Short mmCIF file of C-alpha atoms in Angstrom, two decimals:
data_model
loop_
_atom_site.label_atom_id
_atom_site.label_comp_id
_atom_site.label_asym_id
_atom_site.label_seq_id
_atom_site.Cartn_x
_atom_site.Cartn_y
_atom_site.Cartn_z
CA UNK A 1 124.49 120.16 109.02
CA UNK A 2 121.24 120.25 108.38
CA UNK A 3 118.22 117.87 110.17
CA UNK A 4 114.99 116.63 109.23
CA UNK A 5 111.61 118.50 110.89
CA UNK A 6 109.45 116.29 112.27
CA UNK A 7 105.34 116.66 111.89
CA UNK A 8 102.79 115.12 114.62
CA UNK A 9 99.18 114.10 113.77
CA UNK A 10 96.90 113.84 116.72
CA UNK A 11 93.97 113.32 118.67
CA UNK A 12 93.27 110.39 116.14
CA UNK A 13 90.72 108.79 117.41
CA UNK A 14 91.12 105.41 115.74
CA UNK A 15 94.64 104.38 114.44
CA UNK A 16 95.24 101.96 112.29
CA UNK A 17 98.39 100.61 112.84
CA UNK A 18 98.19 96.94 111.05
CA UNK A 19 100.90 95.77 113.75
CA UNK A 20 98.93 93.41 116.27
CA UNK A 21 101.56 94.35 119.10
CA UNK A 22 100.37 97.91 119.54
CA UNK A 23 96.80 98.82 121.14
CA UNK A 24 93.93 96.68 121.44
CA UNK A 25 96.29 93.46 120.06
CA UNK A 26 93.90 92.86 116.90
CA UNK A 27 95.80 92.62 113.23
CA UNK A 28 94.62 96.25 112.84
CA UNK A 29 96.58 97.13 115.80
CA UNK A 30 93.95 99.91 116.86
CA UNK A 31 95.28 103.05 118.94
CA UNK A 32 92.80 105.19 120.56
CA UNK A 33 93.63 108.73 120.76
CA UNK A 34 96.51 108.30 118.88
CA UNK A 35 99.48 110.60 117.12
CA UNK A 36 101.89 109.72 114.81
CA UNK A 37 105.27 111.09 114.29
CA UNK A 38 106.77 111.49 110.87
CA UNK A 39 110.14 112.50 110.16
CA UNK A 40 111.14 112.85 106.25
CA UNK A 41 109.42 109.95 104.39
CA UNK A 42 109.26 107.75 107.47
CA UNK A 43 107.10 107.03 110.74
CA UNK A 44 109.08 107.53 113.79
CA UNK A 45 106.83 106.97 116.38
CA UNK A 46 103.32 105.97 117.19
CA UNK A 47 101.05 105.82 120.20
CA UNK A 48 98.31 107.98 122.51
CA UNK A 49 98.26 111.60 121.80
CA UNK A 50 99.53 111.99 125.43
CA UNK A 51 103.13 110.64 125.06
CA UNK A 52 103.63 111.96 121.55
CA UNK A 53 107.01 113.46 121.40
CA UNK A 54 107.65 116.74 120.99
CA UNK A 55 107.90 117.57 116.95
CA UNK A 56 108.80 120.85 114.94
CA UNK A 57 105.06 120.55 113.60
CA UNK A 58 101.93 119.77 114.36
CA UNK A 59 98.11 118.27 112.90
CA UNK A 60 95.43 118.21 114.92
CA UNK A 61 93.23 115.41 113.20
CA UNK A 62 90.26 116.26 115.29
CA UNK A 63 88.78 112.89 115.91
CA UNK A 64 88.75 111.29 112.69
CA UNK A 65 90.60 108.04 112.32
CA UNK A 66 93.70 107.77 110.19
CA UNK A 67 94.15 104.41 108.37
CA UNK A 68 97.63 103.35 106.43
CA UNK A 69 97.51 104.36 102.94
CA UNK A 70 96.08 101.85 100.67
CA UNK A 71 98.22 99.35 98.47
CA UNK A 72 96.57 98.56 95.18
CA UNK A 73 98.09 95.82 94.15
CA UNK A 74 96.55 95.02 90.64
CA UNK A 75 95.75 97.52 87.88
CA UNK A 76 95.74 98.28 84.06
CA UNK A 77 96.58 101.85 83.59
CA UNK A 78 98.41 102.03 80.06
CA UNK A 79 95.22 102.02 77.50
CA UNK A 80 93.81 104.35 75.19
CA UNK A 81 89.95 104.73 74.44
CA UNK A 82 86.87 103.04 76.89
CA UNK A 83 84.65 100.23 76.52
CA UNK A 84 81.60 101.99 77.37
CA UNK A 85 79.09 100.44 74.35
CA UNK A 86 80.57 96.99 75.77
CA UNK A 87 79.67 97.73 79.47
CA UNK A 88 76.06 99.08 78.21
CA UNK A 89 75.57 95.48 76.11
CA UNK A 90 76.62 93.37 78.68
CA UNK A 91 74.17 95.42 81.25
CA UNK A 92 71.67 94.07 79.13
CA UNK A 93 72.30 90.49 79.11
CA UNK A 94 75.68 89.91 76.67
CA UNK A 95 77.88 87.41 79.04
CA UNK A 96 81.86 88.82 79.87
CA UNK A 97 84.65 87.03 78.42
CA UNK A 98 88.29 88.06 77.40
CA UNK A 99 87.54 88.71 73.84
CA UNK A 100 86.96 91.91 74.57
CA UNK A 101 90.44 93.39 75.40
CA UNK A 102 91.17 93.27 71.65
CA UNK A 103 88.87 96.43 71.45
CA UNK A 104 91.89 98.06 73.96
CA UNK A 105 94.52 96.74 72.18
CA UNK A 106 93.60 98.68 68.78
CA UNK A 107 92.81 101.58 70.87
CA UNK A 108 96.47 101.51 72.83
CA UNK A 109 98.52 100.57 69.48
CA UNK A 110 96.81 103.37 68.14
CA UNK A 111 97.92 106.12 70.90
CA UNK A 112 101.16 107.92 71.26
CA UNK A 113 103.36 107.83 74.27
CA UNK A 114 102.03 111.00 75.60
CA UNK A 115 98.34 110.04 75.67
CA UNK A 116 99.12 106.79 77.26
CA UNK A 117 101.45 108.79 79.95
CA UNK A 118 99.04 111.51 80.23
CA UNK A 119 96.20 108.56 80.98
CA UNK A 120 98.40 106.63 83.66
CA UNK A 121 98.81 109.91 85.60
CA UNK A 122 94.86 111.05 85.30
CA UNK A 123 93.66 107.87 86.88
CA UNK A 124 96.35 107.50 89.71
CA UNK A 125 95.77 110.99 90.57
CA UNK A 126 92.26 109.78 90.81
CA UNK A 127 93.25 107.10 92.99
CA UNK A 128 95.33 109.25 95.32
CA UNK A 129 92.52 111.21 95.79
CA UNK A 130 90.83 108.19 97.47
CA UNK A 131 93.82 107.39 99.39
CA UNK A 132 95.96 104.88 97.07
CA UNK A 133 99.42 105.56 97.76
CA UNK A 134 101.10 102.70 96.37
CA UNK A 135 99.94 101.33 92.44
CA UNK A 136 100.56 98.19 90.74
CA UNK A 137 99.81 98.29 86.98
CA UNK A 138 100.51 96.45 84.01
CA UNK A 139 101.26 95.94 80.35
CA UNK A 140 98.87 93.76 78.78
CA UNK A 141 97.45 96.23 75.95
CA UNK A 142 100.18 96.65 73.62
CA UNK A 143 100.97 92.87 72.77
CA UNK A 144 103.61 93.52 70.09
CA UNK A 145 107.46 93.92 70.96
CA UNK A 146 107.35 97.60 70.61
CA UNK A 147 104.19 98.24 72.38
CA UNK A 148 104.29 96.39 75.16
CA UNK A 149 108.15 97.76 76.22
CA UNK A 150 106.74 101.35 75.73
CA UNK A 151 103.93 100.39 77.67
CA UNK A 152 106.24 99.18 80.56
CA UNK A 153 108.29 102.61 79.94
CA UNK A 154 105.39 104.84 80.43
CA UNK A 155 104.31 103.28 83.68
CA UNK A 156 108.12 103.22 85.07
CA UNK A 157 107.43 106.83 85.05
CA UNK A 158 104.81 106.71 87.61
CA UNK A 159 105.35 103.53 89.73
CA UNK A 160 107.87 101.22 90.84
CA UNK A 161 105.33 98.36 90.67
CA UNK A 162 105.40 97.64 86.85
CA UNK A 163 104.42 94.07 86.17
CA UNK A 164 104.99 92.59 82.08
CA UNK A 165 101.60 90.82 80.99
CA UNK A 166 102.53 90.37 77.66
CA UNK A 167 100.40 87.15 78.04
CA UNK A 168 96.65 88.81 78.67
CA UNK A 169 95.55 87.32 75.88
CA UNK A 170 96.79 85.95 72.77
CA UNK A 171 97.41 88.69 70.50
CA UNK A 172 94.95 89.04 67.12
CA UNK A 173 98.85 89.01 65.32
CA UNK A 174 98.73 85.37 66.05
CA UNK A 175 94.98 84.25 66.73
CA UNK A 176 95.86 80.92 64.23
CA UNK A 177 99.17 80.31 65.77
CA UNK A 178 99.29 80.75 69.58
CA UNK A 179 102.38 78.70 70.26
CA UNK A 180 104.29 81.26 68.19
CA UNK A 181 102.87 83.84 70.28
CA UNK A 182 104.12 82.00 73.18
CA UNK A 183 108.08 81.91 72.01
CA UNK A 184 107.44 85.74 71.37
CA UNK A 185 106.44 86.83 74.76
CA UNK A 186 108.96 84.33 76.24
CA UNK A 187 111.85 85.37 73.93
CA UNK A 188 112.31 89.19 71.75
CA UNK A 189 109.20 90.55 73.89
CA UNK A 190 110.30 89.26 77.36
CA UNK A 191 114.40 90.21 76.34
CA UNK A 192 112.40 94.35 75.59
CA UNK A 193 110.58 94.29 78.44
CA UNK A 194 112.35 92.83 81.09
CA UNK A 195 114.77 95.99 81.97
CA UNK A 196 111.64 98.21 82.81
CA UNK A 197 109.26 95.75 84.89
CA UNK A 198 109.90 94.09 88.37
CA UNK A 199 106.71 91.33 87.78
CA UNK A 200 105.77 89.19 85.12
CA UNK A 201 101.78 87.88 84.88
CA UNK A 202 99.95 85.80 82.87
CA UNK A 203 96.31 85.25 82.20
CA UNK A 204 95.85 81.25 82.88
CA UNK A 205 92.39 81.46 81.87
CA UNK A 206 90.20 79.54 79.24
CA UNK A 207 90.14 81.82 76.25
CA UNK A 208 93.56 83.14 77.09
CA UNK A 209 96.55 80.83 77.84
CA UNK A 210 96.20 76.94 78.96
CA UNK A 211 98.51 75.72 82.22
CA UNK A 212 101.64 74.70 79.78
CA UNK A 213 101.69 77.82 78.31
CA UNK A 214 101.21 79.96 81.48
CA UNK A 215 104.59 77.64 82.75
CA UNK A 216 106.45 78.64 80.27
CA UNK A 217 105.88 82.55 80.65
CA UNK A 218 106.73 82.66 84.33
CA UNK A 219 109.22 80.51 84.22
CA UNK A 220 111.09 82.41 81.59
CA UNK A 221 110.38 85.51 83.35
CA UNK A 222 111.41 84.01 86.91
CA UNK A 223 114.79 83.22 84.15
CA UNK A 224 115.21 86.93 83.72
CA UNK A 225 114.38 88.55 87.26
CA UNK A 226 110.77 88.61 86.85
CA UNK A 227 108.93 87.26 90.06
CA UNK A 228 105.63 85.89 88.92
CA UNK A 229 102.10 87.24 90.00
CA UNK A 230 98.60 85.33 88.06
CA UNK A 231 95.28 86.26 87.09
CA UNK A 232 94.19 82.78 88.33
CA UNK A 233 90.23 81.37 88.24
CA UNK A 234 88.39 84.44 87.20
CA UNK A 235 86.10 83.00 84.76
CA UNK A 236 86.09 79.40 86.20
CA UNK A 237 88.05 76.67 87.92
CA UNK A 238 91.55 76.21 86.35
CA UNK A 239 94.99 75.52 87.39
CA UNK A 240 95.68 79.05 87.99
CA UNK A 241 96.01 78.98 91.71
CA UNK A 242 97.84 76.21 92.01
CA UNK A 243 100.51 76.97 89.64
CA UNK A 244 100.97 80.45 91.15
CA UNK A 245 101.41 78.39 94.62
CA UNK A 246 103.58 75.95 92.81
CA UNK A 247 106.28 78.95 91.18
CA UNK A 248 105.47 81.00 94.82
CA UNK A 249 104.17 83.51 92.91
CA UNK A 250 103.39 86.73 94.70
CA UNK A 251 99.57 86.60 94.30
CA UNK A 252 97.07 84.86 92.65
CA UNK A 253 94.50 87.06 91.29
CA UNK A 254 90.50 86.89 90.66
CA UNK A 255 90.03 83.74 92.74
CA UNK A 256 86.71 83.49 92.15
CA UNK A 257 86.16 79.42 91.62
CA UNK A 258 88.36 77.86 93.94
CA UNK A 259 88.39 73.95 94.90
CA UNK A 260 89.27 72.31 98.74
CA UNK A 261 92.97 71.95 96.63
CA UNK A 262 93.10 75.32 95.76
CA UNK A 263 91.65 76.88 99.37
CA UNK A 264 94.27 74.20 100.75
CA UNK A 265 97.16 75.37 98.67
CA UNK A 266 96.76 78.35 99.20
CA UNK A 267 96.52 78.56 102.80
CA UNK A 268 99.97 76.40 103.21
CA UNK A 269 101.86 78.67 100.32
CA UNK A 270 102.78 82.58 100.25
CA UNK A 271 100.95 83.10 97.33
CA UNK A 272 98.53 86.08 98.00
CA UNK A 273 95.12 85.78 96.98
CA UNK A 274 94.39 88.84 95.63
CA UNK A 275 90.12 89.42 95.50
CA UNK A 276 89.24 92.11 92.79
CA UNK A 277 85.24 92.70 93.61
CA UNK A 278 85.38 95.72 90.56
CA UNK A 279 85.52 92.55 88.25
CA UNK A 280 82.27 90.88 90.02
CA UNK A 281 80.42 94.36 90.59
CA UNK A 282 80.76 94.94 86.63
CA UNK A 283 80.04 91.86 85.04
CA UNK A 284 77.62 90.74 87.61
CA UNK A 285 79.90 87.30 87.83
CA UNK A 286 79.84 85.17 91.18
CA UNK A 287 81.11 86.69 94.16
CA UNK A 288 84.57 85.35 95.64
CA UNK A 289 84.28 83.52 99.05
CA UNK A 290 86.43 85.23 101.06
CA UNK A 291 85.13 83.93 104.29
CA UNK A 292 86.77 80.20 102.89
CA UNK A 293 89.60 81.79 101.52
CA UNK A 294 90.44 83.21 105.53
CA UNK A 295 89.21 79.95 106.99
CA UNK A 296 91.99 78.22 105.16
CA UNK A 297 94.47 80.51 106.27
CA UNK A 298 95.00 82.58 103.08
CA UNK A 299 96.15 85.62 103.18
CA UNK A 300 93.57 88.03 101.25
CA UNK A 301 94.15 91.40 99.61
CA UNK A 302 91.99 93.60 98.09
CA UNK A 303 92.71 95.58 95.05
CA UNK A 304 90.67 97.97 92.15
CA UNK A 305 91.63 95.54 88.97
CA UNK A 306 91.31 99.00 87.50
CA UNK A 307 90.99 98.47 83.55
CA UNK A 308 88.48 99.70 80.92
CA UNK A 309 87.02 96.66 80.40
CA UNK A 310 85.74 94.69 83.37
CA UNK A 311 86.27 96.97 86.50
CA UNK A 312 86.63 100.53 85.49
CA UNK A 313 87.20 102.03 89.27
CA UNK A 314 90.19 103.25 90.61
CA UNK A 315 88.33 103.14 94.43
CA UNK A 316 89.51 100.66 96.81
CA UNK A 317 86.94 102.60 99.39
CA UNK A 318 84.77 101.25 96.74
CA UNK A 319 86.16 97.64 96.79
CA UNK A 320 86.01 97.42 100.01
CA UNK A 321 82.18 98.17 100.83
CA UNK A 322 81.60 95.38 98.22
CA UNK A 323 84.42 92.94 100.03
CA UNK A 324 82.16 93.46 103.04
CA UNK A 325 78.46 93.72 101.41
CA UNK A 326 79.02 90.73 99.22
CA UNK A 327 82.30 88.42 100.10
CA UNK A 328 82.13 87.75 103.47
CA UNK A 329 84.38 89.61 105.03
CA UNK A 330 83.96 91.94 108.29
CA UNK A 331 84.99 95.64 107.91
CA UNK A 332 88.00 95.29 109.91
CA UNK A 333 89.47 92.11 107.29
CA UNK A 334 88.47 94.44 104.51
CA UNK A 335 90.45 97.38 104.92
CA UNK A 336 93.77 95.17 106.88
CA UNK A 337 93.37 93.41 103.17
CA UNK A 338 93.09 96.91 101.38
CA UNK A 339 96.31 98.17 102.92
CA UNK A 340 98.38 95.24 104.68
CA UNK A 341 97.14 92.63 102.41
CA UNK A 342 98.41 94.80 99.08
CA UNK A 343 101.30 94.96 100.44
CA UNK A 344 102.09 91.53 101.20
CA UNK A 345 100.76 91.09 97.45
CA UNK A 346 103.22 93.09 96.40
CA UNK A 347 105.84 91.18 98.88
CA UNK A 348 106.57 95.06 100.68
CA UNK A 349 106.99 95.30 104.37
CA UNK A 350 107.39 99.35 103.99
CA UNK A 351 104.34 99.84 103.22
CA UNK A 352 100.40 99.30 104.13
CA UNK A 353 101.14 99.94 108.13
CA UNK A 354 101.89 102.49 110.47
CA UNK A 355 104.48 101.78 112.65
CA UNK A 356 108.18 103.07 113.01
CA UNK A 357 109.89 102.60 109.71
CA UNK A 358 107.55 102.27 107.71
CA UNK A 359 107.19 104.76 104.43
CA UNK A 360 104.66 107.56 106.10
CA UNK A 361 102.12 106.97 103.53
CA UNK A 362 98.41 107.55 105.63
CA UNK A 363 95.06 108.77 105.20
CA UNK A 364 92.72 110.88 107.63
CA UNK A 365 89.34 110.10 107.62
CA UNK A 366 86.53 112.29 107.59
CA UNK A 367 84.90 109.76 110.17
CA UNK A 368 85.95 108.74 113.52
CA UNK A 369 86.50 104.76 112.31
CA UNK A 370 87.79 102.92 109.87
CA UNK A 371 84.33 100.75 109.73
CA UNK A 372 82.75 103.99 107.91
CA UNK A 373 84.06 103.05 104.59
CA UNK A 374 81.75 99.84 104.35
CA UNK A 375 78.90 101.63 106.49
CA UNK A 376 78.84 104.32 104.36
CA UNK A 377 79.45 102.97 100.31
CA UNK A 378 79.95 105.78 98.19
CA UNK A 379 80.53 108.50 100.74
CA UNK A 380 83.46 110.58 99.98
CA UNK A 381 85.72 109.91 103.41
CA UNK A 382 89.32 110.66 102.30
CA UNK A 383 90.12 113.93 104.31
CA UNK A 384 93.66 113.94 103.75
CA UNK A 385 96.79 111.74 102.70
CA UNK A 386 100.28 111.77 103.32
CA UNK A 387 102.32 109.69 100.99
CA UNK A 388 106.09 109.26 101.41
CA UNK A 389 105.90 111.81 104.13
CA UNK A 390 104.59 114.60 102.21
CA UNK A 391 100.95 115.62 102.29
CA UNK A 392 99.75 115.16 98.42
CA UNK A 393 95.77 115.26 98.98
#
């Protein structure tokens, strides 16, 4: 018989725990001078370093704060090439629209399955470096049968949270016939892709796909297993939100032009709005209002939208100095969205705290608080991080 060691990390001085019944009583649930116990890929105990259990192992964290591992919730990582001479043009004054993913789609159709593998793993590794321990990412680049499903195969290999966006835009196939595109990504491309992805999204957007046509993909998806999730009001107001709200779709994502229906819709609904401040920060669009979004009673995550076209970062330290700077919200909102919020997104309750039973997937801090990561933008703070129990970074 064997057993399980156990590993202590302690004298934290700040502890986010994201479970308002422990310490101070706020959402983050801060401990001061706090351990945590992990046993295999779980947390078995929290509280003050002073009642900490005895464990086969210990960390000494040395007054830094630890913080839950982050949950991005909403990424593209299966695409070939950059968009670099696009970024430079629209720095000097060309507008963003969708149009621009086409440039990605040659580049992905044109890649094999080891470049687009190889790719996925470079930028999560990135990511983990930062302190992302749980990905989202998506299809979306492919937009033919064949290269969508190996998309969705490739990024099986890294994460469990594989989402089918066969609808990102219509594909240049069918630019004079987008109803046939339609009954292709709702029939042969949905019945290849549905074994190897857990979501299904859509891009209800003008320039992409109109309200009808965003029904009818989630709604065959929901047909097949797929729980929906929406890029929803990015560009401007649309019926994006509340047709996520309307299908209880996991999250609604952009939410950048909302209306009192939408803020009210969302606020009575699980539907997750998701804020992606990469997209604003790189095509110098309007900010989301996350202060209206809380007042309403939304609940807000915070996630990378990491894709070479609009928000090429894989930092949500990054996203969440901008959440703070320019959408409102405090530091403390930020990172609970960062961490609990992606996890709600991604309707998870393992993940994005610290507290017993939860995956043991954390982050030291080289700072005593969690408030560093807006106070100091750009600083690299990720000391160390434990995902699944094991420490990766």
């Amino acid at each position: 018989m064997t057993t399980t060691a156990t590993t202590a990390i302690t004298h934290i001085a700040n502890l986010v725990t994201n479970d308002p019944s422990l310490g101070d009583g706020t959402p983050l649930g801060l401990v001061r001078d706090a351990a945590v116990v992990i046993e295999g890929d779980r947390v078995v105990w929290t509280g003050e370093t002073g009642r900490a259990p005895a464990t086969d192992d210990a960390v000494d964290a040395g007054g830094r704060a630890v913080i839950p591992g982050f949950v991005d919730s909403h990424s593209h990582l299966v695409f070939a090439g950059d968009r670099t001479a696009e970024f430079n043009a629209r720095m000097s004054g060309r507008p963003y629209s969708a149009g621009g993913i086409r440039t990605t789609v040659a580049a992905t159709r044109a890649a094999s399955d080891e470049e687009l593998s190889d790719n996925v793993a470079r930028y999560m590794a990135e990511a983990l470096r930062q302190g992302t321990t749980t990905f989202e990412t998506k299809s979306g680049y492919g937009l033919t049968v064949e290269d969508e499903a190996r998309s969705l195969r490739i990024a099986a290999r890294h994460t469990d949270e594989v989402t089918f966006l066969g609808a990102h835009i219509v594909s240049p196939d069918y630019a004079d016939d987008p109803a046939g595109y339609v009954d292709l990504v709702t029939g042969p491309m949905l019945d290849a892709c549905a074994p190897h992805a857990r979501w299904i999204d859509v891009f209800c957007e003008r320039g992409a796909f109109d309200e009808d046509q965003a029904r009818t993909v989630l709604t065959a998806g929901l047909a097949r297993g797929l729980h929906p999730r929406v890029h929803a009001n990015q560009l401007g107001h649309g019926p994006g939100v509340r047709l996520a709200v309307e299908l209880d779709a996991a999250s609604a994502d952009h939410c950048t032009h909302l209306d009192d229906a939408d803020l009210d819709a969302l606020g009575q609904g699980r539907t997750v709005a998701t804020l992606l401040p990469g997209a604003e920060f790189s095509t110098r669009a309007a900010w989301p209002d996350a202060r209206r979004l809380l007042g309403a009673g939304a609940t807000v995550a915070l996630s990378t939208d990491c894709n070479p076209g609009s928000s090429f970062t894989s930092s949500m330290p990054f996203c969440i100095a901008l959440a703070v700077r320019d959408m409102g919200m405090t530091p403390d909102e930020a990172v609970w969205s960062a961490t609990a919020g992606g996890a709600a997104a991604l309707r998870r309750s393992d993940i994005g705290r610290i507290t017993p039973g939860a995956r043991a997937d954390l982050v030291i801090l080289d700072a005593p608080s969690h408030v560093h990561l807006a106070y100091r933008p750009g600083v690299p703070l990720v000391g160390a991080v434990w995902r699944g129990g094991r420490r990766v970074v």
